[in-house]
Amino acid sequence: YQRRVHGAHYDFREALELEGTDKRVEAAKDETGDLLRAREKDGERAFAARVWAAGAELAALSFSGERLGPEGAKLLARRLRENDSVQTLALDGCYVRTHGAQMLGQVLQSNDRLTELDLSYNAIRAPGLLHLCAGLMNNNMLYRLRLAGNNIADGASEAFAEMLKDNTALQEIDLSHNKLTFSSVSHFASCLRKNKTLEKLNFDDNKFGPECIWRFASVCIGHESMRELSLRGFRVSSDTLHTVEEKTKYKRCVFHLGSSDSKPTHDVPEY
């Protein structure tokens, strides 16, 4: 529970000792102090929202693993619309689900401060990704987006790829540990022909299969911005590995192939 307040890191319980004379902050401390000391998560979230609303300058905010749920995401989205200081937001393992993704997608439509968003392990599924696409269509600030372990299947891949054709801010996207299949590959390959700002794409532990390698290679080898493409999670023949290595030896983009040793950092919720 680390937060940055006025240039220093605070734990929520350490924040009970916050210096300052703002009566709203003091009232929030009194109102939620007992809950915080009892380590009740609802109290911690309430304290976070109240201190944030009181104007604490937070550049980075993390609720990692706190299972805020859709209602918590709704409250958070409301605060983000009013906040002009948060640049990095970690919501991995918060179970915001599709409705929470919808609320955050609406924030992305107008927020011009957020540069990094981690929504991994939230069960947003394909419908949630569609909501994020709507928010990212005209967003020109967010450059790093993590969506690992969200049970995202092929239903939203075309819309996501279409968004990437016009988005010029996103540089790094993590879609690992999802349920994308080979039918999504053509959409992503197509968007890479137009997008010239993406640098890193992580598709580890999806269901693409080895056939995807050459489809991606046709657009990524020689791509002017792509630096890393990760496709780990299926068996690749030694001949294929050798050929890819030779073709990319003097190229900008590095391919990561073969078996995956990455493990989910949270439980992967089904819905």
Short mmCIF file of C-alpha atoms in Angstrom, two decimals:
data_model
loop_
_atom_site.label_atom_id
_atom_site.label_comp_id
_atom_site.label_asym_id
_atom_site.label_seq_id
_atom_site.Cartn_x
_atom_site.Cartn_y
_atom_site.Cartn_z
CA TYR A 1 0.00 0.00 0.00
CA GLN A 2 2.63 2.50 -0.99
CA ARG A 3 1.55 5.92 -2.16
CA ARG A 4 3.51 9.01 -3.09
CA VAL A 5 2.32 12.08 -1.21
CA HIS A 6 4.15 15.39 -1.57
CA GLY A 7 7.25 13.62 -2.87
CA ALA A 8 7.45 10.95 -0.16
CA HIS A 9 6.22 7.37 0.04
CA TYR A 10 3.56 6.48 2.56
CA ASP A 11 1.80 3.34 3.62
CA PHE A 12 -1.89 3.94 4.40
CA ARG A 13 -1.19 3.29 8.06
CA GLU A 14 1.83 5.57 7.92
CA ALA A 15 -0.44 8.13 6.31
CA LEU A 16 -2.34 8.33 9.56
CA GLU A 17 0.63 10.39 10.69
CA LEU A 18 0.43 12.74 7.69
CA GLU A 19 1.60 16.21 8.46
CA GLY A 20 -0.60 19.06 7.34
CA THR A 21 -3.43 21.22 8.56
CA ASP A 22 -6.08 20.45 5.97
CA LYS A 23 -9.19 19.85 8.07
CA ARG A 24 -10.62 17.49 5.47
CA VAL A 25 -7.57 15.25 5.73
CA GLU A 26 -7.74 15.34 9.51
CA ALA A 27 -11.43 14.46 9.44
CA ALA A 28 -10.74 11.55 7.11
CA LYS A 29 -8.04 10.28 9.44
CA ASP A 30 -10.37 10.41 12.43
CA GLU A 31 -13.24 8.78 10.56
CA THR A 32 -11.28 5.84 9.19
CA GLY A 33 -8.44 5.47 11.65
CA ASP A 34 -10.07 2.67 13.66
CA LEU A 35 -10.87 0.69 10.53
CA LEU A 36 -7.33 1.11 9.27
CA ARG A 37 -5.84 -0.12 12.50
CA ALA A 38 -8.16 -3.12 12.32
CA ARG A 39 -6.81 -3.75 8.80
CA GLU A 40 -10.24 -3.73 7.21
CA LYS A 41 -9.93 -3.25 3.46
CA ASP A 42 -13.11 -1.19 3.16
CA GLY A 43 -11.66 1.30 5.60
CA GLU A 44 -8.43 1.51 3.65
CA ARG A 45 -10.26 2.17 0.40
CA ALA A 46 -12.47 4.77 2.04
CA PHE A 47 -9.43 6.48 3.50
CA ALA A 48 -7.70 6.45 0.12
CA ALA A 49 -10.69 8.03 -1.61
CA ARG A 50 -11.13 10.70 1.05
CA VAL A 51 -7.47 11.70 1.18
CA TRP A 52 -7.39 11.76 -2.60
CA ALA A 53 -10.51 13.90 -2.74
CA ALA A 54 -8.92 16.23 -0.19
CA GLY A 55 -6.23 17.03 -2.71
CA ALA A 56 -3.23 14.90 -1.82
CA GLU A 57 -0.80 14.93 -4.75
CA LEU A 58 -0.43 11.30 -5.79
CA ALA A 59 1.71 10.55 -8.82
CA ALA A 60 1.41 6.77 -8.48
CA LEU A 61 -1.49 4.83 -7.02
CA SER A 62 -1.69 1.06 -6.47
CA PHE A 63 -4.58 -1.11 -5.34
CA SER A 64 -2.85 -4.30 -6.46
CA GLY A 65 -4.67 -7.42 -5.27
CA GLU A 66 -7.31 -5.51 -3.31
CA ARG A 67 -10.40 -6.80 -5.17
CA LEU A 68 -12.14 -3.46 -5.35
CA GLY A 69 -14.81 -4.94 -7.59
CA PRO A 70 -16.97 -3.00 -10.07
CA GLU A 71 -18.28 -0.62 -7.40
CA GLY A 72 -14.78 0.21 -6.23
CA ALA A 73 -13.79 0.87 -9.83
CA LYS A 74 -16.80 3.17 -10.20
CA LEU A 75 -15.69 5.24 -7.20
CA LEU A 76 -12.13 5.29 -8.47
CA ALA A 77 -13.23 6.42 -11.93
CA ARG A 78 -15.16 9.30 -10.39
CA ARG A 79 -12.05 10.43 -8.52
CA LEU A 80 -9.87 10.11 -11.60
CA ARG A 81 -12.10 12.50 -13.50
CA GLU A 82 -11.34 15.12 -10.86
CA ASN A 83 -7.66 14.31 -10.39
CA ASP A 84 -4.87 15.79 -12.50
CA SER A 85 -1.84 14.28 -10.74
CA VAL A 86 -2.07 10.47 -10.95
CA GLN A 87 0.10 9.18 -13.77
CA THR A 88 0.52 5.51 -12.85
CA LEU A 89 -2.43 3.36 -11.74
CA ALA A 90 -2.08 -0.30 -10.72
CA LEU A 91 -5.35 -2.23 -10.46
CA ASP A 92 -4.06 -5.74 -11.07
CA GLY A 93 -6.06 -8.41 -9.28
CA CYS A 94 -8.87 -6.02 -8.33
CA TYR A 95 -11.70 -7.94 -10.04
CA VAL A 96 -13.20 -4.80 -11.59
CA ARG A 97 -14.82 -7.00 -14.29
CA THR A 98 -16.61 -5.71 -17.38
CA HIS A 99 -18.53 -2.93 -15.66
CA GLY A 100 -15.39 -1.62 -14.00
CA ALA A 101 -13.61 -1.62 -17.35
CA GLN A 102 -16.49 0.40 -18.77
CA MET A 103 -16.09 3.03 -16.03
CA LEU A 104 -12.34 3.25 -16.58
CA GLY A 105 -12.79 3.38 -20.34
CA GLN A 106 -14.90 6.49 -19.90
CA VAL A 107 -12.10 8.04 -17.85
CA LEU A 108 -9.59 7.35 -20.63
CA GLN A 109 -11.68 9.36 -23.05
CA SER A 110 -10.82 12.60 -21.27
CA ASN A 111 -7.92 11.92 -18.89
CA ASP A 112 -4.73 13.63 -20.08
CA ARG A 113 -2.43 12.64 -17.21
CA LEU A 114 -2.51 8.84 -16.92
CA THR A 115 0.46 7.25 -18.67
CA GLU A 116 0.49 3.71 -17.22
CA LEU A 117 -2.48 1.47 -16.43
CA ASP A 118 -2.33 -2.09 -15.11
CA LEU A 119 -5.67 -3.91 -15.38
CA SER A 120 -4.28 -7.43 -15.30
CA TYR A 121 -6.32 -10.24 -13.68
CA ASN A 122 -9.63 -8.40 -13.54
CA ALA A 123 -11.94 -10.65 -15.56
CA ILE A 124 -12.82 -7.83 -17.95
CA ARG A 125 -13.17 -10.36 -20.83
CA ALA A 126 -13.82 -9.28 -24.43
CA PRO A 127 -16.74 -6.92 -23.56
CA GLY A 128 -14.52 -5.05 -21.12
CA LEU A 129 -11.82 -4.69 -23.74
CA LEU A 130 -14.38 -3.17 -26.09
CA HIS A 131 -15.13 -0.49 -23.47
CA LEU A 132 -11.43 0.26 -23.14
CA CYS A 133 -11.14 0.56 -26.92
CA ALA A 134 -13.74 3.31 -26.92
CA GLY A 135 -11.77 5.21 -24.31
CA LEU A 136 -8.42 4.72 -26.01
CA MET A 137 -9.59 5.79 -29.46
CA ASN A 138 -8.69 9.43 -28.85
CA ASN A 139 -6.40 9.06 -25.85
CA ASN A 140 -2.95 10.53 -26.52
CA MET A 141 -1.25 10.01 -23.14
CA LEU A 142 -1.41 6.35 -22.04
CA TYR A 143 1.72 4.57 -23.26
CA ARG A 144 1.76 1.36 -21.18
CA LEU A 145 -1.27 -0.93 -20.83
CA ARG A 146 -1.24 -4.28 -19.03
CA LEU A 147 -4.21 -6.61 -19.62
CA ALA A 148 -2.79 -10.02 -18.69
CA GLY A 149 -5.03 -12.78 -17.37
CA ASN A 150 -8.40 -11.24 -18.21
CA ASN A 151 -10.01 -14.16 -20.05
CA ILE A 152 -10.04 -12.04 -23.20
CA ALA A 153 -11.08 -14.12 -26.20
CA ASP A 154 -11.29 -13.21 -29.88
CA GLY A 155 -14.52 -11.21 -29.71
CA ALA A 156 -12.83 -7.84 -29.19
CA SER A 157 -9.57 -8.35 -31.07
CA GLU A 158 -10.75 -6.69 -34.28
CA ALA A 159 -11.97 -3.57 -32.46
CA PHE A 160 -8.77 -3.43 -30.41
CA ALA A 161 -6.64 -3.72 -33.54
CA GLU A 162 -8.66 -1.01 -35.28
CA MET A 163 -8.10 1.29 -32.31
CA LEU A 164 -4.36 0.63 -32.50
CA LYS A 165 -4.28 1.76 -36.12
CA ASP A 166 -5.08 5.31 -35.00
CA ASN A 167 -3.65 5.42 -31.48
CA THR A 168 -0.23 7.08 -31.47
CA ALA A 169 0.43 7.01 -27.71
CA LEU A 170 0.50 3.32 -26.73
CA GLN A 171 3.99 1.85 -26.81
CA GLU A 172 3.75 -1.26 -24.61
CA ILE A 173 0.84 -3.70 -24.35
CA ASP A 174 0.67 -6.91 -22.32
CA LEU A 175 -2.06 -9.35 -23.39
CA SER A 176 -0.43 -12.47 -21.96
CA HIS A 177 -2.35 -15.28 -20.23
CA ASN A 178 -5.56 -14.67 -22.19
CA LYS A 179 -7.61 -16.81 -24.60
CA LEU A 180 -6.77 -15.27 -27.97
CA THR A 181 -6.55 -17.75 -30.84
CA PHE A 182 -5.06 -17.74 -34.33
CA SER A 183 -8.18 -16.02 -35.69
CA SER A 184 -7.07 -12.82 -33.91
CA VAL A 185 -3.59 -12.83 -35.42
CA SER A 186 -4.65 -11.31 -38.75
CA HIS A 187 -6.24 -8.33 -36.96
CA PHE A 188 -3.11 -7.59 -34.94
CA ALA A 189 -0.82 -8.08 -37.93
CA SER A 190 -2.99 -5.71 -39.95
CA CYS A 191 -2.84 -2.98 -37.32
CA LEU A 192 0.94 -3.21 -37.15
CA ARG A 193 1.16 -2.33 -40.81
CA LYS A 194 -0.26 1.09 -39.96
CA ASN A 195 0.78 1.67 -36.35
CA LYS A 196 4.28 3.16 -36.10
CA THR A 197 4.54 3.79 -32.35
CA LEU A 198 4.12 0.37 -30.68
CA GLU A 199 7.39 -0.96 -29.25
CA LYS A 200 6.49 -4.00 -27.15
CA LEU A 201 3.71 -6.58 -27.51
CA ASN A 202 3.35 -9.53 -25.15
CA PHE A 203 1.09 -12.40 -26.26
CA ASP A 204 2.64 -15.09 -24.05
CA ASP A 205 0.39 -18.01 -23.06
CA ASN A 206 -2.46 -17.40 -25.45
CA LYS A 207 -3.71 -19.96 -27.98
CA PHE A 208 -2.13 -18.70 -31.19
CA GLY A 209 -0.09 -21.75 -32.11
CA PRO A 210 3.17 -21.80 -34.14
CA GLU A 211 1.39 -20.71 -37.35
CA CYS A 212 1.26 -17.16 -35.98
CA ILE A 213 5.03 -16.68 -36.11
CA TRP A 214 5.32 -16.00 -39.82
CA ARG A 215 2.17 -13.88 -39.90
CA PHE A 216 3.70 -11.57 -37.31
CA ALA A 217 7.17 -11.85 -38.83
CA SER A 218 5.88 -10.46 -42.12
CA VAL A 219 5.12 -7.12 -40.46
CA CYS A 220 7.43 -7.01 -37.42
CA ILE A 221 10.75 -7.74 -39.09
CA GLY A 222 11.79 -4.34 -40.33
CA HIS A 223 9.02 -2.50 -38.45
CA GLU A 224 10.20 1.00 -37.62
CA SER A 225 9.13 1.04 -33.95
CA MET A 226 8.63 -2.57 -32.73
CA ARG A 227 11.43 -3.70 -30.41
CA GLU A 228 10.00 -6.82 -28.73
CA LEU A 229 7.32 -9.33 -29.68
CA SER A 230 6.72 -12.13 -27.19
CA LEU A 231 4.88 -15.24 -28.40
CA ARG A 232 5.93 -17.79 -25.79
CA GLY A 233 3.70 -20.62 -24.73
CA PHE A 234 3.77 -23.24 -27.50
CA ARG A 235 6.29 -25.66 -28.94
CA VAL A 236 8.46 -24.32 -31.76
CA SER A 237 10.72 -26.49 -33.90
CA SER A 238 14.46 -25.92 -33.81
CA ASP A 239 14.40 -25.14 -37.55
CA THR A 240 11.84 -22.39 -37.01
CA LEU A 241 13.80 -20.94 -34.11
CA HIS A 242 16.95 -20.90 -36.22
CA THR A 243 15.21 -19.27 -39.18
CA VAL A 244 13.66 -16.54 -37.04
CA GLU A 245 16.99 -15.91 -35.36
CA GLU A 246 18.69 -15.50 -38.73
CA LYS A 247 16.00 -13.22 -40.13
CA THR A 248 16.00 -10.95 -37.07
CA LYS A 249 19.75 -10.98 -36.38
CA TYR A 250 20.34 -7.44 -37.59
CA LYS A 251 16.81 -6.15 -37.19
CA ARG A 252 15.30 -3.90 -34.55
CA CYS A 253 12.56 -6.30 -33.37
CA VAL A 254 13.45 -9.21 -31.09
CA PHE A 255 11.15 -12.27 -31.10
CA HIS A 256 10.66 -14.26 -27.88
CA LEU A 257 9.55 -17.79 -28.75
CA GLY A 258 9.32 -21.24 -27.19
CA SER A 259 8.03 -22.44 -23.87
CA SER A 260 6.89 -19.93 -21.30
CA ASP A 261 8.20 -19.78 -17.78
CA SER A 262 5.99 -16.87 -16.72
CA LYS A 263 3.36 -17.55 -14.08
CA PRO A 264 0.20 -15.57 -13.32
CA THR A 265 0.84 -13.10 -10.53
CA HIS A 266 -2.77 -13.36 -9.33
CA ASP A 267 -5.57 -15.88 -9.62
CA VAL A 268 -7.16 -15.71 -13.07
CA PRO A 269 -10.86 -15.05 -12.40
CA GLU A 270 -13.25 -16.71 -14.84
CA TYR A 271 -15.95 -14.01 -14.73
#
